[in-house]
Coordinates of C-alpha atoms in Angstrom, one line a residue:
X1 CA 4.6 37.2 -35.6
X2 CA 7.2 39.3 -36.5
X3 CA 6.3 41.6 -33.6
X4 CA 6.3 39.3 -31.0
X5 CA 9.9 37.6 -32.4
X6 CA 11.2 40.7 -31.8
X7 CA 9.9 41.5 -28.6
X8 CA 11.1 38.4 -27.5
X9 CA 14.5 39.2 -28.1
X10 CA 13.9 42.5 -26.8
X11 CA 13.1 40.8 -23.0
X12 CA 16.3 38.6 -24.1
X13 CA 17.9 42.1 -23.5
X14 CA 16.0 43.3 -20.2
X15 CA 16.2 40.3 -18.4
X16 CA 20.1 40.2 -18.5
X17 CA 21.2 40.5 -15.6
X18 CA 23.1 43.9 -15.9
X19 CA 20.0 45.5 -17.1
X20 CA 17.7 44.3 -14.4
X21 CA 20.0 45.7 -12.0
X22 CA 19.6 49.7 -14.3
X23 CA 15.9 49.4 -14.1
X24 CA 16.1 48.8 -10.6
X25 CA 18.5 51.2 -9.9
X26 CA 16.8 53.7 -12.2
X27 CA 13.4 53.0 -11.2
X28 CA 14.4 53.5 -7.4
X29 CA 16.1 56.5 -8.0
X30 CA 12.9 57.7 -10.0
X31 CA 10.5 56.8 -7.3
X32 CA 12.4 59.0 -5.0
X33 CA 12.7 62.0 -7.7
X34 CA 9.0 61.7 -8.4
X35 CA 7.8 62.0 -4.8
X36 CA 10.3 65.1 -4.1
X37 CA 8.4 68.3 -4.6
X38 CA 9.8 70.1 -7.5
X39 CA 11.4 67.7 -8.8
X40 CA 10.2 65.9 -11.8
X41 CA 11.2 63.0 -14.2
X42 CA 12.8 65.5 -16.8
X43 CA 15.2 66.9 -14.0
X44 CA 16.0 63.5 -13.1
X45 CA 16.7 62.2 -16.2
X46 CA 19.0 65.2 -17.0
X47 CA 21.0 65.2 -13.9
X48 CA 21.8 61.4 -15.0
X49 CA 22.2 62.3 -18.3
X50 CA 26.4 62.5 -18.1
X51 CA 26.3 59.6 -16.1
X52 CA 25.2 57.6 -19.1
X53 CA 27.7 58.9 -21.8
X54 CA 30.0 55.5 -20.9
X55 CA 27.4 53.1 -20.5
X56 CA 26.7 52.7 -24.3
X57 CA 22.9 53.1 -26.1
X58 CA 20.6 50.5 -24.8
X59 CA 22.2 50.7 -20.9
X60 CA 21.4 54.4 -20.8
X61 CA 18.0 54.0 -22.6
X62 CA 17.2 51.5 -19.5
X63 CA 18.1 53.3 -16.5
X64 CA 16.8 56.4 -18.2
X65 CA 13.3 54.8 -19.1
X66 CA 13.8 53.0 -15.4
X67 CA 13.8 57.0 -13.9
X68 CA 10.8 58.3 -15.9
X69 CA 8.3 55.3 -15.0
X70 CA 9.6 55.7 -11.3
X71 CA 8.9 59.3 -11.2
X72 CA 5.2 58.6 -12.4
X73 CA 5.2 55.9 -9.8
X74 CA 6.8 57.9 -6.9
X75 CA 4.8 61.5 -7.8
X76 CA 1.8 60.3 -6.1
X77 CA 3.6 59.6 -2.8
X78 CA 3.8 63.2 -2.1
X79 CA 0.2 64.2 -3.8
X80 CA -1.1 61.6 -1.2
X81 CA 0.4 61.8 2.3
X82 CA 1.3 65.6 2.3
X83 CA -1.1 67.5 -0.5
X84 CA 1.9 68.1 -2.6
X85 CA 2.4 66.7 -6.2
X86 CA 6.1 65.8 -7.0
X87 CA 5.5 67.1 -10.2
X88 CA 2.5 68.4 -12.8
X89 CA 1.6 64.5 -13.7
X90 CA 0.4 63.9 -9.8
X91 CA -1.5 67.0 -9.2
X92 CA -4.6 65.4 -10.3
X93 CA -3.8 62.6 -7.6
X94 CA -3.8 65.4 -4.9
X95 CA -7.4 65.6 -5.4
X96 CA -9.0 62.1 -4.1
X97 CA -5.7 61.1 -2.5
X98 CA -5.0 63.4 0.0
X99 CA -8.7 63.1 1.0
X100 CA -8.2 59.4 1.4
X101 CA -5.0 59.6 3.4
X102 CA -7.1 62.2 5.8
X103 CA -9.6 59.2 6.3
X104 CA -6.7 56.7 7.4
X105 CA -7.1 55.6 4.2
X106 CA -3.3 56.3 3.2
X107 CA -2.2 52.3 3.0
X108 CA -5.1 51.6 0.6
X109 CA -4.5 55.2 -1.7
X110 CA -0.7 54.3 -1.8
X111 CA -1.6 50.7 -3.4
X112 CA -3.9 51.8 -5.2
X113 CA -1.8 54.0 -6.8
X114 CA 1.2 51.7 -7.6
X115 CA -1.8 48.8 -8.6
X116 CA -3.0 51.4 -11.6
X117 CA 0.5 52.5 -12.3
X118 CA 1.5 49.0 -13.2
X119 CA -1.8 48.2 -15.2
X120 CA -1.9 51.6 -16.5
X121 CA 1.9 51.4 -17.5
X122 CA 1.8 48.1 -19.0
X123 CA -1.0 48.4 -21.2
X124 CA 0.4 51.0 -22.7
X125 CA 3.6 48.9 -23.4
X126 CA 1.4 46.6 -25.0
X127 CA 0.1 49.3 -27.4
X128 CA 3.6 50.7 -27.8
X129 CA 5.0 47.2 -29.0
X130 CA 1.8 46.7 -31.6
X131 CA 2.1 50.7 -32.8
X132 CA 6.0 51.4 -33.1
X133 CA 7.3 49.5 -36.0
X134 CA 3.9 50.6 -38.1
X135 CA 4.8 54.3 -37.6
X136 CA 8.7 53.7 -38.3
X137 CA 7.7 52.5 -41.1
X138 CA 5.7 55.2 -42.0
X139 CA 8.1 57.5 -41.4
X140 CA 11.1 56.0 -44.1
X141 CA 8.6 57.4 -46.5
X142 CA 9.4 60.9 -45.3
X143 CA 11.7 63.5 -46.5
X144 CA 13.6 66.5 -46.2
X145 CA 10.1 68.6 -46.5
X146 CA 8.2 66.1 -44.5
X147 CA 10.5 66.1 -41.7
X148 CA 10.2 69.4 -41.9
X149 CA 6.5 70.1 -41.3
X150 CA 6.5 67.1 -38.8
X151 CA 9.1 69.5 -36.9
X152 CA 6.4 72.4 -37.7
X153 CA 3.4 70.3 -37.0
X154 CA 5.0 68.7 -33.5
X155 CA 5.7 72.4 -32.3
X156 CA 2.4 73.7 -33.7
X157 CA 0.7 71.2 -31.2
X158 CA 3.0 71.7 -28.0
X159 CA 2.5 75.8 -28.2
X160 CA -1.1 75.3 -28.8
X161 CA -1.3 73.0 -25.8
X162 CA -0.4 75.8 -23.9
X163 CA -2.4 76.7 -20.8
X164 CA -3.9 79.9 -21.4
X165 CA -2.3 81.6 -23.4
X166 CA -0.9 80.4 -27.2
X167 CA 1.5 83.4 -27.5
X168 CA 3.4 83.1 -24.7
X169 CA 3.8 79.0 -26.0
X170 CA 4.8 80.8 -29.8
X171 CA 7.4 83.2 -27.8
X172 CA 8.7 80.1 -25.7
X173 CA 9.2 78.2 -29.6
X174 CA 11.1 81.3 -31.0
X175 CA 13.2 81.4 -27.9
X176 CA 14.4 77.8 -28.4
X177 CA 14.6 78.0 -32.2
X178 CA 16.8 81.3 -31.8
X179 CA 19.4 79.4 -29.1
X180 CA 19.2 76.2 -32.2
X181 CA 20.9 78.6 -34.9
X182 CA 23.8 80.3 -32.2
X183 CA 26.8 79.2 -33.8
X184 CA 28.3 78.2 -37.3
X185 CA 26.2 77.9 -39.6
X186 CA 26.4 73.7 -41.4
X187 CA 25.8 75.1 -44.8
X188 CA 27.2 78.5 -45.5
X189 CA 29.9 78.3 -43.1
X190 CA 29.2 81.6 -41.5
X191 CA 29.2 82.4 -37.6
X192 CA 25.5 83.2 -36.1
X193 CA 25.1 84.8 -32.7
X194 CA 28.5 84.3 -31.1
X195 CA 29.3 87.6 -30.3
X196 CA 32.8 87.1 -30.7
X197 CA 33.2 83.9 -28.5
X198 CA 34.7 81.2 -29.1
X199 CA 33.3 78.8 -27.4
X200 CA 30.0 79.2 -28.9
X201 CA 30.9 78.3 -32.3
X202 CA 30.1 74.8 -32.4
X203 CA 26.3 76.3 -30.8
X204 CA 24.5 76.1 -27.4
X205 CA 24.4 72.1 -26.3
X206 CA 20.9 71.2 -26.2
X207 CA 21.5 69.4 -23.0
X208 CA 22.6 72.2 -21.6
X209 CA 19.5 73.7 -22.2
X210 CA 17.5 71.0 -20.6
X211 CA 20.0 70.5 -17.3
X212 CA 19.5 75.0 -17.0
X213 CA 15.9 75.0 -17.9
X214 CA 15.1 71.9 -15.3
X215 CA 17.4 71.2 -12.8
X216 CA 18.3 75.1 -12.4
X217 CA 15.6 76.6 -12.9
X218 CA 13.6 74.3 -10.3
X219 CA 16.4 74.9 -7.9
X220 CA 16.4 78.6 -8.2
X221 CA 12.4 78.9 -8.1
X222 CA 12.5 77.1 -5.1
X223 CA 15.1 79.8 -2.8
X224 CA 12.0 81.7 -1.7
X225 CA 10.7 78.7 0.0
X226 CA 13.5 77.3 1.6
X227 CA 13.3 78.3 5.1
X228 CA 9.8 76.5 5.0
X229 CA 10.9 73.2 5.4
X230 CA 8.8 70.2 4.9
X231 CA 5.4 68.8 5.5
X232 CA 5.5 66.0 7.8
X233 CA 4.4 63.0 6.1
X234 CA 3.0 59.7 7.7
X235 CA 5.4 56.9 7.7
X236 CA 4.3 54.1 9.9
X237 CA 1.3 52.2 8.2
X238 CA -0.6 49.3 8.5
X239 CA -0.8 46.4 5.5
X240 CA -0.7 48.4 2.0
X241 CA -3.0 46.9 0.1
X242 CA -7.1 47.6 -1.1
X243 CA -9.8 45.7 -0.5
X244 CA -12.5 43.6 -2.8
X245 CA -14.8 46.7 -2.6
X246 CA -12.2 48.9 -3.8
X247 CA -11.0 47.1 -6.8
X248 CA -14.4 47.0 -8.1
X249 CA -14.8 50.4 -8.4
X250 CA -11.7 51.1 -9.2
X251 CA -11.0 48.4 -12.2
X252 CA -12.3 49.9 -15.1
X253 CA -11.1 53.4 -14.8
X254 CA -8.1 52.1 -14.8
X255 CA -8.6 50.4 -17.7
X256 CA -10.9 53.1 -19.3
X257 CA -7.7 55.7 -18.7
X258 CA -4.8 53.6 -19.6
X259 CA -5.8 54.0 -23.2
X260 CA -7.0 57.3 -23.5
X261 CA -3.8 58.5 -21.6
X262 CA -1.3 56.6 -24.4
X263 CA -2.9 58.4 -27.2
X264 CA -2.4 61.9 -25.4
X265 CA 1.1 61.0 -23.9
X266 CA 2.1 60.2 -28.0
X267 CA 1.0 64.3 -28.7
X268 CA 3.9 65.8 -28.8
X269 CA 3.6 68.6 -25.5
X270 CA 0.6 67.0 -24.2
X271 CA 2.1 65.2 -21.3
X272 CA 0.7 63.0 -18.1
X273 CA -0.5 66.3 -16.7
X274 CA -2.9 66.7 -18.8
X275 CA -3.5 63.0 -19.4
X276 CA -4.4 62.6 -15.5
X277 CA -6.8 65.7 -15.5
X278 CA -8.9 64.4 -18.4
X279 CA -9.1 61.3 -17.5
X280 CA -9.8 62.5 -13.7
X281 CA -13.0 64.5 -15.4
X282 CA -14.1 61.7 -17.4
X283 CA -14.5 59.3 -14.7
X284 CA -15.8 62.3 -13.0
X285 CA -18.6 62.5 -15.3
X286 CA -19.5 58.4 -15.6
X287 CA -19.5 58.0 -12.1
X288 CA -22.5 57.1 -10.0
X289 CA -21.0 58.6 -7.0
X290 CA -19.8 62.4 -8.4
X291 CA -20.3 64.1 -4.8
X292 CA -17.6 61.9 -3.3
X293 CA -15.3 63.0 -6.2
X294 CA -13.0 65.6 -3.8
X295 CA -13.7 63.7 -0.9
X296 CA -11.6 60.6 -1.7
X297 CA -13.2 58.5 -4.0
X298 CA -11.0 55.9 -4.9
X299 CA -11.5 55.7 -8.4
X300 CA -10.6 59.4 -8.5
X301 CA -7.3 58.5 -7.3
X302 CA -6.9 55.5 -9.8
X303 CA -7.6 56.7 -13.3
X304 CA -5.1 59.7 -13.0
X305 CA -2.7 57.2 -11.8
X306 CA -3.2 54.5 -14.5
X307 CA -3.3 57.7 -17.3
X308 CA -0.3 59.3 -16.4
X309 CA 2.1 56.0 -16.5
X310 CA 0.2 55.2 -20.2
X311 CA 0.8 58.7 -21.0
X312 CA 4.6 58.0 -20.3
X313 CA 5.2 55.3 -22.5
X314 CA 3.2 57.2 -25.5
X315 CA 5.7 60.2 -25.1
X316 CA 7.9 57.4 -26.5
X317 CA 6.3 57.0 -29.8
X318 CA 7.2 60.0 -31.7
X319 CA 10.7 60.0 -30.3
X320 CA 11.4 56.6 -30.9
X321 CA 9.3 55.7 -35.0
X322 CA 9.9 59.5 -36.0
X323 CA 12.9 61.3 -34.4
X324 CA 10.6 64.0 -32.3
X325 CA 10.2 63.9 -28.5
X326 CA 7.0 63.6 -26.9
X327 CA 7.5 65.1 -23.9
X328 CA 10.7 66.8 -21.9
X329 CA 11.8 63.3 -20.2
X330 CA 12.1 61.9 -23.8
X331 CA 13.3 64.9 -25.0
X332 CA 16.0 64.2 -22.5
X333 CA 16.5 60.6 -24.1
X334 CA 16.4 61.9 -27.2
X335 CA 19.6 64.1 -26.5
X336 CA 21.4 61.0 -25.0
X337 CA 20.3 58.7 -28.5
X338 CA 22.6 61.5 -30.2
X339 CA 25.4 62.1 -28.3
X340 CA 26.5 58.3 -28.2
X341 CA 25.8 58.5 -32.0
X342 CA 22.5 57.1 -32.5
X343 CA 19.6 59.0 -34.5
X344 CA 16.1 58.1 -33.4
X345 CA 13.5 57.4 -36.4
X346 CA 12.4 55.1 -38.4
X347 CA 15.4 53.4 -38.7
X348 CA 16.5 52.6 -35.8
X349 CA 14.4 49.4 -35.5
X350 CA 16.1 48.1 -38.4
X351 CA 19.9 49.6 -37.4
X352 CA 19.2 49.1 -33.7
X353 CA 16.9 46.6 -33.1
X354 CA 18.6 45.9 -29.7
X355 CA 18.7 49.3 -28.5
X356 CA 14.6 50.0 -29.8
X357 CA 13.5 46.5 -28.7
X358 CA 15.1 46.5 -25.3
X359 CA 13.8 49.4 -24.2
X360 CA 10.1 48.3 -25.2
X361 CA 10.4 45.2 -23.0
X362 CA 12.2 47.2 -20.4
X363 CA 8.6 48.8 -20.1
X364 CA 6.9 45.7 -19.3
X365 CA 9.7 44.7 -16.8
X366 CA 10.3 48.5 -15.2
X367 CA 6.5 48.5 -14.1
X368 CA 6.6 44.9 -12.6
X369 CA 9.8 46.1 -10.8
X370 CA 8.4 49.2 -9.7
X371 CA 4.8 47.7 -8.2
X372 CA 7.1 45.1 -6.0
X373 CA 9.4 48.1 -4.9
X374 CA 6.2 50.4 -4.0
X375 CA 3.5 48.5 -2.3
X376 CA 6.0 46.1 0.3
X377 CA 8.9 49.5 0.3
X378 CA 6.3 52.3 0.4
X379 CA 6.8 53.1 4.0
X380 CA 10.2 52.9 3.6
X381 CA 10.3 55.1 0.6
X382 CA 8.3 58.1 2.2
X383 CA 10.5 58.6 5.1
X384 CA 12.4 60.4 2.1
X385 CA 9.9 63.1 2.3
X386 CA 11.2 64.5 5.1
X387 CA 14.9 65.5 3.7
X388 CA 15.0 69.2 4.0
X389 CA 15.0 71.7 1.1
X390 CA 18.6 72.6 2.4
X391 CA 20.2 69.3 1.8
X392 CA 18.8 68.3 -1.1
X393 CA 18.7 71.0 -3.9
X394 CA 22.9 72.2 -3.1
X395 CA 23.1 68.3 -4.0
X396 CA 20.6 68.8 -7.1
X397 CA 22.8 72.1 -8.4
X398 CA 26.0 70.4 -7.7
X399 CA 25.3 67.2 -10.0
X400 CA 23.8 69.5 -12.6
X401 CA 27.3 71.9 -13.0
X402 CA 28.9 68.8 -13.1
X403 CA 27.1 66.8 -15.6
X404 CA 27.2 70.5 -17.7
X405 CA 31.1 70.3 -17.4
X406 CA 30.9 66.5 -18.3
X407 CA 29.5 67.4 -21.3
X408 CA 31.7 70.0 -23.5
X409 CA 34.7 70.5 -20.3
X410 CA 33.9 74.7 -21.5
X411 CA 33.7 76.6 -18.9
X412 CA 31.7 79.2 -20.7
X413 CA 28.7 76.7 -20.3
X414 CA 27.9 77.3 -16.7
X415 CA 27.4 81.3 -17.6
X416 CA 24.7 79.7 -19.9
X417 CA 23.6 76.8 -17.6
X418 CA 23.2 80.1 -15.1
X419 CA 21.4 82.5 -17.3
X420 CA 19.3 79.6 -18.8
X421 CA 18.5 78.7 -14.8
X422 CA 17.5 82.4 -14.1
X423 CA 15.6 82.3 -17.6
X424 CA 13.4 79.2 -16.3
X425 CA 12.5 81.4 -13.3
X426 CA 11.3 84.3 -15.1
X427 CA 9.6 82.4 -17.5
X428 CA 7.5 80.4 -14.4
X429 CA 7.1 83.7 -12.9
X430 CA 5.2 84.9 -15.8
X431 CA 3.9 82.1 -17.2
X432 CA 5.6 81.2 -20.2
X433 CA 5.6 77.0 -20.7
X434 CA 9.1 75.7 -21.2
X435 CA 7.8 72.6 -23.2
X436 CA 7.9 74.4 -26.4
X437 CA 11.7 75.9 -26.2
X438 CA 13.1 73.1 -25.0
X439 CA 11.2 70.6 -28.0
X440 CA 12.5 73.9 -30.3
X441 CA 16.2 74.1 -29.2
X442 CA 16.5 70.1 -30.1
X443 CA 14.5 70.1 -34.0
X444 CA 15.7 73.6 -34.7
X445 CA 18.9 72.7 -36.0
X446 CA 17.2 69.6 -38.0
X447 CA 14.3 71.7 -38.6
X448 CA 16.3 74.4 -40.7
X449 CA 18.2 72.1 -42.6
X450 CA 15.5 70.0 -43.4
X451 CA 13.9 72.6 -44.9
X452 CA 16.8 74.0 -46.8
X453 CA 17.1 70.2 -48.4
X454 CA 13.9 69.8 -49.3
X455 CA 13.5 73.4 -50.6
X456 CA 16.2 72.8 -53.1
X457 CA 15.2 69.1 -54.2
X458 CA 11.9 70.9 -55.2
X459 CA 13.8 74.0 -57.1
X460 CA 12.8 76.6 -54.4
X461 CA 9.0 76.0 -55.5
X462 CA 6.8 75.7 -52.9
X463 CA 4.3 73.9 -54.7
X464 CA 6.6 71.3 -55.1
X465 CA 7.7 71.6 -51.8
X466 CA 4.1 70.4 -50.9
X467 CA 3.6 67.9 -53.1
X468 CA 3.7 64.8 -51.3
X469 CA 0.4 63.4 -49.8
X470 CA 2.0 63.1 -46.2
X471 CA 3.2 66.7 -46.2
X472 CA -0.4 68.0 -47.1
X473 CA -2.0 65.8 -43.9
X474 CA 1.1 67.4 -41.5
X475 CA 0.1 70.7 -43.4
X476 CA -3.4 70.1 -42.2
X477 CA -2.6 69.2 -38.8
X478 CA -0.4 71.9 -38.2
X479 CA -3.7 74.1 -39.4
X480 CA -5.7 72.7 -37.1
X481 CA -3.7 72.5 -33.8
X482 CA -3.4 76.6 -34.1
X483 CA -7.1 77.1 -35.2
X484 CA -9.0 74.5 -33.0
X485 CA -7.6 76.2 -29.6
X486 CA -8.5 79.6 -30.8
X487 CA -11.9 78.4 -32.3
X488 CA -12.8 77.1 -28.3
X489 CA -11.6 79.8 -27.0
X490 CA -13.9 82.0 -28.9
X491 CA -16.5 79.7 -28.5
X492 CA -16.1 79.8 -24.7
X493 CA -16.2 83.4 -24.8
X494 CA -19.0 84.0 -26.2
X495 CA -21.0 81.1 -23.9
X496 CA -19.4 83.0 -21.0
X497 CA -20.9 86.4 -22.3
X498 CA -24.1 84.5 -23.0
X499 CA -24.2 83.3 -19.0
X500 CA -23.4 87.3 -17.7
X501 CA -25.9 88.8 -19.9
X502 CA -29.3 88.5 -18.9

């Protein structure tokens, strides 16, 4: 009952007017960042981020969440009508929904799309409202050492999500950790990795990591293509909506994913791209109809759709209960909780209820808002496609030195918003994920002086230091998340060698 009390005054927040009017601003301006190639919900949410600084903790939290659940909405715009995902999350849609469009089945891929996102999204708000007060409260039986191997544990699991290769994910980590300690040091009082400058002794901004890393570094990666233009996208369609026959094979994918894509979206680093894929597989493998999978099978379209919305809201589960982003977007959020003086954690749904409870029946409302603005608006919405690369990303890399300048007024910043742009290239270019330095640049700081307060409440003894039940299990997961991706990919090596040699 308690739950319910409170998310009733949570949609007593939402459904003031002021904050309908962010979550349809936000989710608009989402839905047009999602279908934009290269841009993504995490570069939308960081150009906004400066915007927010006035509007006070629950206001920015709304438009913010409004953005992310409108980018998963809009991505598939773009995966559909022109075979180009608006960001990882709607590749998978590319595969079925392209196919569909191809058939002059755009009107019925573009509502399915926005039917799943809305089911998909909202229930996973349902299992965010039942699961988020349980794990706060959890988490106020954590301390300095278990915040610390949750910090340990949450980037254990983000670089061993890495595709391919888990070094390059452990040298992404160190690269974020190492920006985390430039500056003076909180305890000792010395100066770390200033070189002399001024400027960087109150440290490297976090944000202005994430504004370099996203909004830069998709800006700079994307000079080369340029003078290509745009792929023309359809924009006159008949009624947008699906048929009998397509709901009923589409159904319970959507609810088969919705689920499965919460509980990856709450791993920290796991994300709706790889959410969308598994659940694309899985309803891969339990359908009757496998050879139209490709071809534009409809329920190929619709459980990637419903998975990556869920995935979404389960990012905000570890940010929210226990302090640690889920995903860049929330990372994002996270940065915004603390610069208008809010720490995310357990506490916050007993300091903050309307701030945390606001935002969880923002949820519900964003995805109704967003299904209303998507099926009737859709053909309105795409004609967006068709902005040139020229216009748009000078507009993108203005907003982002501006919202860096918003944020300290240094001027030194844009040398690092610069290098940290040209860093995000090179680090596409060979493959290093940016996940892992970006979660590492925010729980650094934390991270070190977590442990440094829990290693002297247990008298520097490590045994001690592990005492606690809970730090054992995050001990054990932290194990695991390293061993279990090398232990596949040994295994998968050694099936491989079995399949070459006769």
């Amino acid at each position: 009952m308690d739950i319910l009390t409170n998310l009733m005054n949570g949609f007593g927040v939402a459904l003031q007017p002021y904050y309908l009017f962010l979550i349809l601003v936000g989710g608009i301006l989402g839905t047009v960042i999602g279908m934009l190639p290269g841009l993504g919900p995490a570069t939308g949410v960081a150009i906004l981020l400066p915007m927010t600084f006035s509007m006070g903790p629950t206001a920015s939290l709304i438009i913010m969440m409004g953005v992310y659940i409108g980018a998963m909405f809009g991505g598939s715009r773009s995966s559909i009508l022109i075979n180009t995902p608006g960001d990882g999350a709607a590749l998978a849609a590319t595969f079925d929904g392209y196919p569909m469009a191809m058939k002059g089945r755009a009107e019925a891929a573009l509502a399915i799309s926005a039917i799943a996102s809305l089911i998909g999204g909202t229930i996973a708000a349902v299992l965010m409202t039942l699961m988020a007060e349980p794990v706060a409260g959890l988490a106020i039986k954590f301390g300095p050492a278990e915040y610390f191997l949750l910090m340990v544990a949450a980037l254990s699991m983000t670089v061993s999500m890495s595709k391919g290769n888990m070094l390059k994910g452990f040298l992404s980590m160190c690269i974020g950790l190492a920006i985390s300690t430039v500056g003076i040091d909180g305890q000792s009082g010395l100066q770390r990795f200033t070189f002399g400058v001024l400027e960087l002794q109150t440290g490297i901004d976090f944000l202005v990591v994430i504004i370099g890393i996203y909004a830069l570094g998709e800006v700079f990666k994307s000079f080369r293509t340029l003078s290509e233009g745009t792929k023309k996208a359809q924009t006159k369609f008949k009624k947008i909506w699906i048929s009998k026959e397509d709901w009923q094979r589409s159904k319970w994918p959507i609810l088969r994913s919705a689920p499965i894509g919460f509980i990856i979206g709450a791993l920290p680093g796991a994300g709706g791209t790889m959410a969308s894929l598994m659940c694309y597989n899985n309803e891969k493998q339990l359908s009757k109809n496998k050879s139209e999978f490709g071809h534009g099978a409809i329920e190929g379209l619709a459980a990637p759709e419903s998975a990556n919305n869920a995935a979404s809201i389960g990012a905000m589960i570890p940010m929210l209960s226990l302090g640690v982003p889920g995903s860049g977007t929330t990372a994002v959020m996270m940065g915004a909780l603390l610069m208008l003086g809010i720490q995310p954690g357990p506490l916050l749904f007993a300091q903050h209820p309307d701030t945390a409870w606001g935002l969880i029946a923002s949820m519900f409302v964003a995805n109704v808002v967003l299904a209303i603005v998507n099926i009737p608006l859709a053909g309105v919405l795409v004609r967006l496609l068709a902005i040139p690369p020229k216009v748009l990303y000078p507009i993108v890399l203005s907003l982002a030195f501006v919202g860096c300048y918003a944020i300290s007024a240094s001027v030194v910043d844009f040398y690092i918003l610069i290098i940290l742009g040209v860093a995000g290239v090179i680090m596409a270019r060979v493959d290093i994920p940016t996940s892992p330095m970006i979660l590492a640049a925010i729980v650094g700081g934390q991270m070190e002086q977590s442990f440094r307060q829990g290693y002297r409440i247990s008298n520097q003894d490590l045994s001690t230091f592990m005492d606690s039940s809970i730090a054992q299990g995050l001990l054990v997961v932290t194990l695991l998340s390293v061993l279990l991706p090398i232990i596949g990919a040994i295994r998968a090596k050694r099936i491989e060698k079995k399949i070459v040699t006769p």
